[in-house]
Short mmCIF file of C-alpha atoms in Angstrom, two decimals:
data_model
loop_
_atom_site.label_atom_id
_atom_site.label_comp_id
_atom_site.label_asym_id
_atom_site.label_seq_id
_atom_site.Cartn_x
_atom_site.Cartn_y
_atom_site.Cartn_z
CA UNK A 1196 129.47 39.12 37.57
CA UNK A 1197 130.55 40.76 40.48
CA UNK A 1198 131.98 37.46 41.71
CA UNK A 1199 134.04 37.24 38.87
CA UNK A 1200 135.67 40.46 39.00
CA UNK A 1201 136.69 39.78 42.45
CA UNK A 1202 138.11 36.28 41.88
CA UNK A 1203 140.16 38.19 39.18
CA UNK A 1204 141.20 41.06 41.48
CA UNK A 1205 142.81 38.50 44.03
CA UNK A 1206 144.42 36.37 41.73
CA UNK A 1207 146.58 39.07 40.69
CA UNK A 1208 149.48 38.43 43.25
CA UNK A 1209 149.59 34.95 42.05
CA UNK A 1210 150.32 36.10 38.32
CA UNK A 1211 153.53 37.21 36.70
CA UNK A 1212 153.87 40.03 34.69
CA UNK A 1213 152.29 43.40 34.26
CA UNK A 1214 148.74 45.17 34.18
CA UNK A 1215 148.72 48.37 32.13
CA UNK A 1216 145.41 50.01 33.23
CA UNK A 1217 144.99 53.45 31.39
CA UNK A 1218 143.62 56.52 33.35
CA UNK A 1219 143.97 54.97 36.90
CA UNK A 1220 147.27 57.05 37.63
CA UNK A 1221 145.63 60.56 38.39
CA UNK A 1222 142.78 58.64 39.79
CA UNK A 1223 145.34 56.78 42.21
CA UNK A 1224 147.94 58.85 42.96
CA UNK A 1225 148.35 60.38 46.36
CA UNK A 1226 148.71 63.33 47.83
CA UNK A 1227 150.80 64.32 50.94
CA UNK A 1228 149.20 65.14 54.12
CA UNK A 1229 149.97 65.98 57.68
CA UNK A 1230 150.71 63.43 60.23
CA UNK A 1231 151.09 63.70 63.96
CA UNK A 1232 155.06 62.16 64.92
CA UNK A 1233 154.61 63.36 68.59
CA UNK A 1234 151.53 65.67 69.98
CA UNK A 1235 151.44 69.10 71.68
CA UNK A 1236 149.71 68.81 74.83
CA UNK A 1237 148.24 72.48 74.08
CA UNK A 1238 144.59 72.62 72.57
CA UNK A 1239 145.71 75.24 70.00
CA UNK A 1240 149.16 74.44 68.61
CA UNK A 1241 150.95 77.42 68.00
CA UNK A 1242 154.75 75.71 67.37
CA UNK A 1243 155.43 72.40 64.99
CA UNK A 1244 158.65 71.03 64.00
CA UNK A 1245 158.97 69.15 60.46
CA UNK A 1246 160.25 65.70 60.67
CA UNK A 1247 161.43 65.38 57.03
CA UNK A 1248 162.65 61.80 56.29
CA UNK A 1249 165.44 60.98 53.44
CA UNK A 1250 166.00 57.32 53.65
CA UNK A 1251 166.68 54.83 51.31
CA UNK A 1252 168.61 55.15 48.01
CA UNK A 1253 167.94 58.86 46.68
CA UNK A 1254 166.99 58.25 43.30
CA UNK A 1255 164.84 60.70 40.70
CA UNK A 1256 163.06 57.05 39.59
CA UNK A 1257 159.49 56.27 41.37
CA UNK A 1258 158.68 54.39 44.12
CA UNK A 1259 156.54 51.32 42.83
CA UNK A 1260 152.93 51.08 43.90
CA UNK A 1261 150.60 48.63 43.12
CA UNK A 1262 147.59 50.36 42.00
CA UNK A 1263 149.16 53.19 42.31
CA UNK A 1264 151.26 55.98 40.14
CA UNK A 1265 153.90 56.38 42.91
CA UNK A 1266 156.37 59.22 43.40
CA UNK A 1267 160.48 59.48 43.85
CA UNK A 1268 161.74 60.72 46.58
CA UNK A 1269 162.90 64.06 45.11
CA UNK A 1270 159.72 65.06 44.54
CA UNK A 1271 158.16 64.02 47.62
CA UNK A 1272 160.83 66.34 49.01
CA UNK A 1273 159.77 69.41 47.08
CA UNK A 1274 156.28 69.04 47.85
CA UNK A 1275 156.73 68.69 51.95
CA UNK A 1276 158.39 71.56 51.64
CA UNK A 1277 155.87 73.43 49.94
CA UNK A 1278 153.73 72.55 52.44
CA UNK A 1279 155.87 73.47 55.35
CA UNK A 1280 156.12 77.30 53.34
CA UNK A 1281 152.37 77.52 53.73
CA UNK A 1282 152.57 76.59 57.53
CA UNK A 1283 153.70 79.47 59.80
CA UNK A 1284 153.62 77.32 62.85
CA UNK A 1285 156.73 75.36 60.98
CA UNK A 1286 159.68 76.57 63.10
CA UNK A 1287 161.92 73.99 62.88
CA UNK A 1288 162.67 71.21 59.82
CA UNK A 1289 164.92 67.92 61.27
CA UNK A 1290 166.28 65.98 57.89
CA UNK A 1291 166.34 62.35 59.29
CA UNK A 1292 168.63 60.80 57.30
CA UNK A 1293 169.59 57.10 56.55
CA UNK A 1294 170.58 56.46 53.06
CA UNK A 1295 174.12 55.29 51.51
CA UNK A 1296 173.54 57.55 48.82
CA UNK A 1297 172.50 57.66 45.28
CA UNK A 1298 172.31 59.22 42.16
CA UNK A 1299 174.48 62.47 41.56
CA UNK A 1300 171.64 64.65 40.00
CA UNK A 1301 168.74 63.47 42.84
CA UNK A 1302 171.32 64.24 45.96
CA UNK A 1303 172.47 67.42 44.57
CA UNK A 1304 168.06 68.68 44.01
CA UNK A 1305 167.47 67.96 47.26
CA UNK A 1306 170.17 69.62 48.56
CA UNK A 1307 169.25 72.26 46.60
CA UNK A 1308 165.38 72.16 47.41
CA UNK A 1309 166.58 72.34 51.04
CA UNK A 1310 169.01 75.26 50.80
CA UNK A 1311 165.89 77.23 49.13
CA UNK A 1312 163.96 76.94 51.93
CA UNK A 1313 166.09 77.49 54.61
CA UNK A 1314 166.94 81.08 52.35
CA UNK A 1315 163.18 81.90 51.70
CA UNK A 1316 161.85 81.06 54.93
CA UNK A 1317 164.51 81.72 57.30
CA UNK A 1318 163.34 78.21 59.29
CA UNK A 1319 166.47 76.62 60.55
CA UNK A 1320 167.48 73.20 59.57
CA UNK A 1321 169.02 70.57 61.00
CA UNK A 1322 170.17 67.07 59.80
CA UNK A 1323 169.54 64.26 61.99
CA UNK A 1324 171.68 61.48 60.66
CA UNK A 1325 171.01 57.79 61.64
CA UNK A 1326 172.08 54.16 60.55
CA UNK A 1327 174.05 55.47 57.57
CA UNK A 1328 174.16 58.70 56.13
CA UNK A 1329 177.30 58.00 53.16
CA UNK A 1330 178.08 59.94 49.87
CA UNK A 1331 174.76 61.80 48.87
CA UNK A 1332 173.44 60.92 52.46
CA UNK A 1333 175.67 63.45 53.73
CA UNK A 1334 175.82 65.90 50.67
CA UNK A 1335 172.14 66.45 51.66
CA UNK A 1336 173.11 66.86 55.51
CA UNK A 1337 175.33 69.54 54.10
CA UNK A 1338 172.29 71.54 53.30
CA UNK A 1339 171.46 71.96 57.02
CA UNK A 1340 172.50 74.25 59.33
CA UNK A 1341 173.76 72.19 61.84
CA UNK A 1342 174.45 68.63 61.54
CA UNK A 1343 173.77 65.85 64.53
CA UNK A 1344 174.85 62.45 64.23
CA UNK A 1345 173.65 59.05 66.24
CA UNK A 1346 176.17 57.64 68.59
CA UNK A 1347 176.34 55.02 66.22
CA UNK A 1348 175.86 56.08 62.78
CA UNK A 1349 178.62 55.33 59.86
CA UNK A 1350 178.79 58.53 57.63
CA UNK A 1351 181.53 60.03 55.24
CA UNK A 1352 182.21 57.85 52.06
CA UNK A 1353 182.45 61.72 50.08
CA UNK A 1354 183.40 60.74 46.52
CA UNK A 1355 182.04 59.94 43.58
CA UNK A 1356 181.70 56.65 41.68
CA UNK A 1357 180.99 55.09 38.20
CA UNK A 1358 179.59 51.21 37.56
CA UNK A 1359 181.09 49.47 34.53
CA UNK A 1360 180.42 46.57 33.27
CA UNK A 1361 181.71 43.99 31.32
CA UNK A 1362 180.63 40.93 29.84
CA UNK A 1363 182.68 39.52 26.98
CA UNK A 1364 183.36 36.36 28.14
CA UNK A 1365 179.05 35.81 28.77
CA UNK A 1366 179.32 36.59 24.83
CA UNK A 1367 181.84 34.10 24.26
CA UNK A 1368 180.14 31.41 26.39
CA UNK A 1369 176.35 32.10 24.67
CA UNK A 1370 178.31 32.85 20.94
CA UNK A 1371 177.18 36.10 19.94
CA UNK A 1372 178.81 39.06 19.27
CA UNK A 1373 177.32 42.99 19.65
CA UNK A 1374 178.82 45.37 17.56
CA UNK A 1375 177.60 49.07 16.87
CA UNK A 1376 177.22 51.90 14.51
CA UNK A 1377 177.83 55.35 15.75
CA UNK A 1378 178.66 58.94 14.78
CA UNK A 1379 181.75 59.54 16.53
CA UNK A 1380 184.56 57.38 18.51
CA UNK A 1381 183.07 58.12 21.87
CA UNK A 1382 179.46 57.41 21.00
CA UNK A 1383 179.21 54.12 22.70
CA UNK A 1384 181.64 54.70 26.07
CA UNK A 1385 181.12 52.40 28.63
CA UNK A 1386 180.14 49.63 26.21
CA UNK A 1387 180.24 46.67 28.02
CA UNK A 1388 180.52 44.78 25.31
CA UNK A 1389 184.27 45.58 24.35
CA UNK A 1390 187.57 46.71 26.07
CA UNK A 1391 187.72 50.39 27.86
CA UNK A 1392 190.38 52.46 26.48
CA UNK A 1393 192.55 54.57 28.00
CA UNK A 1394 191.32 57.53 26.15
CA UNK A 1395 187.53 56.97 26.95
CA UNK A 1396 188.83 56.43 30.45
CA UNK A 1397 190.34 59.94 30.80
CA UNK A 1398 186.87 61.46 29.46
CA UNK A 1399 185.39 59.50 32.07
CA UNK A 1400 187.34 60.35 34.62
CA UNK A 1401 187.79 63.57 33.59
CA UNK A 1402 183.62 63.85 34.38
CA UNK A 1403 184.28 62.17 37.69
CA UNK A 1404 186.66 64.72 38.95
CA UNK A 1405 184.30 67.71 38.06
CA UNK A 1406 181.55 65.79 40.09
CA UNK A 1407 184.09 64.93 42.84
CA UNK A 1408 185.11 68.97 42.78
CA UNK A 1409 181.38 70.34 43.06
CA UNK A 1410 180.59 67.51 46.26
CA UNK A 1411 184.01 69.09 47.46
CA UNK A 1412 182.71 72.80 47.16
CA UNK A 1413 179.53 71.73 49.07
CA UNK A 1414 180.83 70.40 51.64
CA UNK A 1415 183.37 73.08 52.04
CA UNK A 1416 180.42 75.73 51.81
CA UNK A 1417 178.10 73.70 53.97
CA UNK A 1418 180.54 73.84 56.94
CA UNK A 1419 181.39 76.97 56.67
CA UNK A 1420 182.52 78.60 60.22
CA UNK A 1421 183.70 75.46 61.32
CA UNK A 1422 186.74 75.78 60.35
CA UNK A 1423 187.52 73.30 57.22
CA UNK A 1424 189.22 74.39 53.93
CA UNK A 1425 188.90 73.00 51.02
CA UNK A 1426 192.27 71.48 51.14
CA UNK A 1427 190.78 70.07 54.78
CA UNK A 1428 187.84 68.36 52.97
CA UNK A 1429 189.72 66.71 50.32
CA UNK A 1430 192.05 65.22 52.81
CA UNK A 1431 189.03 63.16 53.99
CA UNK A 1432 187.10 62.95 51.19
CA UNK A 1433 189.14 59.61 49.66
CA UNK A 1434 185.78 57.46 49.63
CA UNK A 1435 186.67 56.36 53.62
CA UNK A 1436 183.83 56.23 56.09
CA UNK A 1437 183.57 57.62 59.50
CA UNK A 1438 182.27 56.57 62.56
CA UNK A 1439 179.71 59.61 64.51
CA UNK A 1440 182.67 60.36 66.81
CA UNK A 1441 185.98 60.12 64.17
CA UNK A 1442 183.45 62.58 62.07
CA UNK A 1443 182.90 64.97 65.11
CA UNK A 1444 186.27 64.93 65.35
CA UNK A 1445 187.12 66.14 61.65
CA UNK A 1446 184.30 68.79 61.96
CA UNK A 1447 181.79 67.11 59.62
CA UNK A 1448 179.23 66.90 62.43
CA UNK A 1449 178.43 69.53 65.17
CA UNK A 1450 177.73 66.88 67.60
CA UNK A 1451 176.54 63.77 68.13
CA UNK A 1452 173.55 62.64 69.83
CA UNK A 1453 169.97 61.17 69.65
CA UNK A 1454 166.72 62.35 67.98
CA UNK A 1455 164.32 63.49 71.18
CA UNK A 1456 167.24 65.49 72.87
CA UNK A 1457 167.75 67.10 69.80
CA UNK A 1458 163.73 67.98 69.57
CA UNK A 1459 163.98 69.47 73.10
CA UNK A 1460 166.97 71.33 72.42
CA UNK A 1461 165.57 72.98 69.11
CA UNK A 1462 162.35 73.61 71.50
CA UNK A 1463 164.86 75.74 73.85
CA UNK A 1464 166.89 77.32 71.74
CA UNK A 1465 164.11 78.90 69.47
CA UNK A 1466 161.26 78.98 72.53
CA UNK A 1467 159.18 77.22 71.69
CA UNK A 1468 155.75 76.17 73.21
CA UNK A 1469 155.24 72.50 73.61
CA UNK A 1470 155.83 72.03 69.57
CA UNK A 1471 153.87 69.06 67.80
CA UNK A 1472 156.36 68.04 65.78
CA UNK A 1473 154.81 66.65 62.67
CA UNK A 1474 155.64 64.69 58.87
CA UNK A 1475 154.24 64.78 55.42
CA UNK A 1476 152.84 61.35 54.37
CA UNK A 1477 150.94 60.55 50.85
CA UNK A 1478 147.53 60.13 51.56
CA UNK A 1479 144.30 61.33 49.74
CA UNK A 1480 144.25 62.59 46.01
CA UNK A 1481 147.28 63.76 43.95
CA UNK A 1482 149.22 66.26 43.41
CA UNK A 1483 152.08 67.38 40.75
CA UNK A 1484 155.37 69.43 40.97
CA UNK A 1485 158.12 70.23 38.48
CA UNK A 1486 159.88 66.31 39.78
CA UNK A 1487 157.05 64.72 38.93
CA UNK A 1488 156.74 62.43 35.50
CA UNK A 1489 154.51 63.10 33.15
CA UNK A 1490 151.16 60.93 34.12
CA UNK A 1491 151.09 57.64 31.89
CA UNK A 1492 148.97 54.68 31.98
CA UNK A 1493 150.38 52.95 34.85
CA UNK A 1494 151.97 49.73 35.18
CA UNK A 1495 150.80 47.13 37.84
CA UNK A 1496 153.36 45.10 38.84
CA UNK A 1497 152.37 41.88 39.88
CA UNK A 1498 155.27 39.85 40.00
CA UNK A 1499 156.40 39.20 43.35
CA UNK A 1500 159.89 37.89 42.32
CA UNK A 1501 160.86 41.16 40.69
CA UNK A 1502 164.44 42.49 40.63
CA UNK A 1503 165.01 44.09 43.82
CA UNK A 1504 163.62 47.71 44.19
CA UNK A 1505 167.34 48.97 45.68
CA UNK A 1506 168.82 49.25 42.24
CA UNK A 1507 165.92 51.20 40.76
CA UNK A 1508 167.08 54.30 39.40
CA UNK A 1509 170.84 53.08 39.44
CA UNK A 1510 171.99 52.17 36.21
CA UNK A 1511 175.14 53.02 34.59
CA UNK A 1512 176.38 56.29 35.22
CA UNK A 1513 177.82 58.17 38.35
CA UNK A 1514 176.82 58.14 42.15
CA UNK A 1515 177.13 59.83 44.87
CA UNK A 1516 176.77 56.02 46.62
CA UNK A 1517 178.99 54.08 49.66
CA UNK A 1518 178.07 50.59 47.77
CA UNK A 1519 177.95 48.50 50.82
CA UNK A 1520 175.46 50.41 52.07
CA UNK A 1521 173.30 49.92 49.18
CA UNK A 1522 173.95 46.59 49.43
CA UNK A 1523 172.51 46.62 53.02
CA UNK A 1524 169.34 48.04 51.91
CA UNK A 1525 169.06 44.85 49.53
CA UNK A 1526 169.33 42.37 52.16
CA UNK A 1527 166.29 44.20 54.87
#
């Protein structure tokens, strides 16, 4: 019997499809723990720096696990920095930061979630930005108190945009037709089965520029001392991106540098004593905050030719996203 079972456990990458298994997601899911980036040489640590990692597309939607609930990257965020608020020894948080972007509501909660704690705990914050750090990359450096880019990091791309799409000729070439039903003119928008109109386009873009204004204001109040005014930020925020020294330059970094120097400079600046400097990872058993879904039966996926995971979470509706970028992630 027990043979059986474990034939039927490893021939699960070969199928393709899905495996609902009911209860196994609070059973499965994992909670975040402390890890060791680089050790104190002290036998009782008294100093640790967070190394808080963004990377990726920031998205609300779950990382998938197999046989495992998984968790989005917002609230992974939330709940490292719950832990760091019941760690005194946390002097320090360093946002390392290589994304393109993402979704307009997950960027602006984790810029949020970090502005929180920098106001509850006092702990200074710095962004560390790497490969990429476009759109909502750097609307969550803009949280930090200072902001350090790599010598060769591509960052700016401070806009917002919208996906359409539009496939009437696909209807024309299969021969059918979508029509719809609704309770008002502007009930199906974005259709992508019909025309835009100039009307629903103004709404749209109407949206657009409120987003547009509020990454604006953040920026604006994120920088603040530096020296940029509004009218300064919306001269470069057209969508263009910036190399680490052309955004040095403009103010949108305070300098530009790598990751250890910027661990021993933290380490003088605040004194302190041989830090560890240390991460959250998910590890044992689970735990829930106010990001997390609701617990469900969860699906296995195992269908190794799925749709790529860089699109998850990124359906129709408006980004804070440098597309190539996204595209890059696609191709790794």
């Amino acid at each position: 019997m027990r043979s059986k079972a474990l034939v039927l456990l490893l021939s699960l990458p070969s199928l393709s499809g899905c495996i609902v298994i009911p209860g196994l997601s609070s059973l499965m899911r994992q909670d975040m723990e402390e890890v060791i980036v680089e050790d104190s040489d002290r036998l009782f640590v008294r100093d640790k720096i967070l190394l808080l990692d963004i990377s990726g597309v920031i998205s609300e939607a779950k990382e998938e696990q197999v046989l495992s609930e998984g968790t989005s990257l917002v609230e992974d965020v939330r709940e490292s920095l719950r832990l760091a608020r019941e760690d005194p020894r946390i002097r320090a948080v360093i946002v390392r930061i290589d994304s393109p972007g993402g979704t307009v509501t997950a960027s602006d909660l984790i810029h949020h979630e970090l502005r929180r704690y920098a106001e509850e705990t006092g702990v200074p914050i710095t962004a560390m930005l790497m490969d990429v750090a476009a759109s909502g990359g750097y609307y969550v450096a803009s949280a930090a108190d200072r902001i350090v880019a790599s010598p060769t990091t591509v960052t700016g791309s401070i806009g917002v945009i919208m996906l359409t799409v539009d496939v009437q000729g696909l209807e024309d070439l299969v021969g059918v037709q979508v029509g719809a039903v609704t309770s008002g003119p502007f009930k199906d928008i974005m259709s992508p089965f019909r025309p835009m109109t100039g009307e629903e386009r103004e709404i749209l873009q109407s949206v657009i520029d409120g987003l547009y204004g509020r990454f604006v204001e953040t920026v604006v109040a994120g920088r603040e001392g530096r020296g940029l005014s509004a009218e300064d930020v919306r001269g470069l925020a057209d969508g263009r991106i910036f190399t680490a020294q052309q955004a040095l330059d403009a103010g949108l970094v305070d300098s530009v540098g790598y990751l250890p120097e910027l661990i021993d400079e933290l380490t003088r600046e605040l004194g302190l004593d041989d830090p560890q400097v240390v991460a959250h990872r998910r590890g044992a058993w689970g735990r829930y905050n106010v990001y997390s879904q609701l617990p469900r039966a969860p699906v296995v996926n195992v269908n190794l030719l799925s749709a790529d995971s860089v699109t998850q979470g990124l359906g129709p509706g408006f980004h804070y996203l440098w597309m190539p970028g996204a595209l890059r992630l696609s191709r790794r």
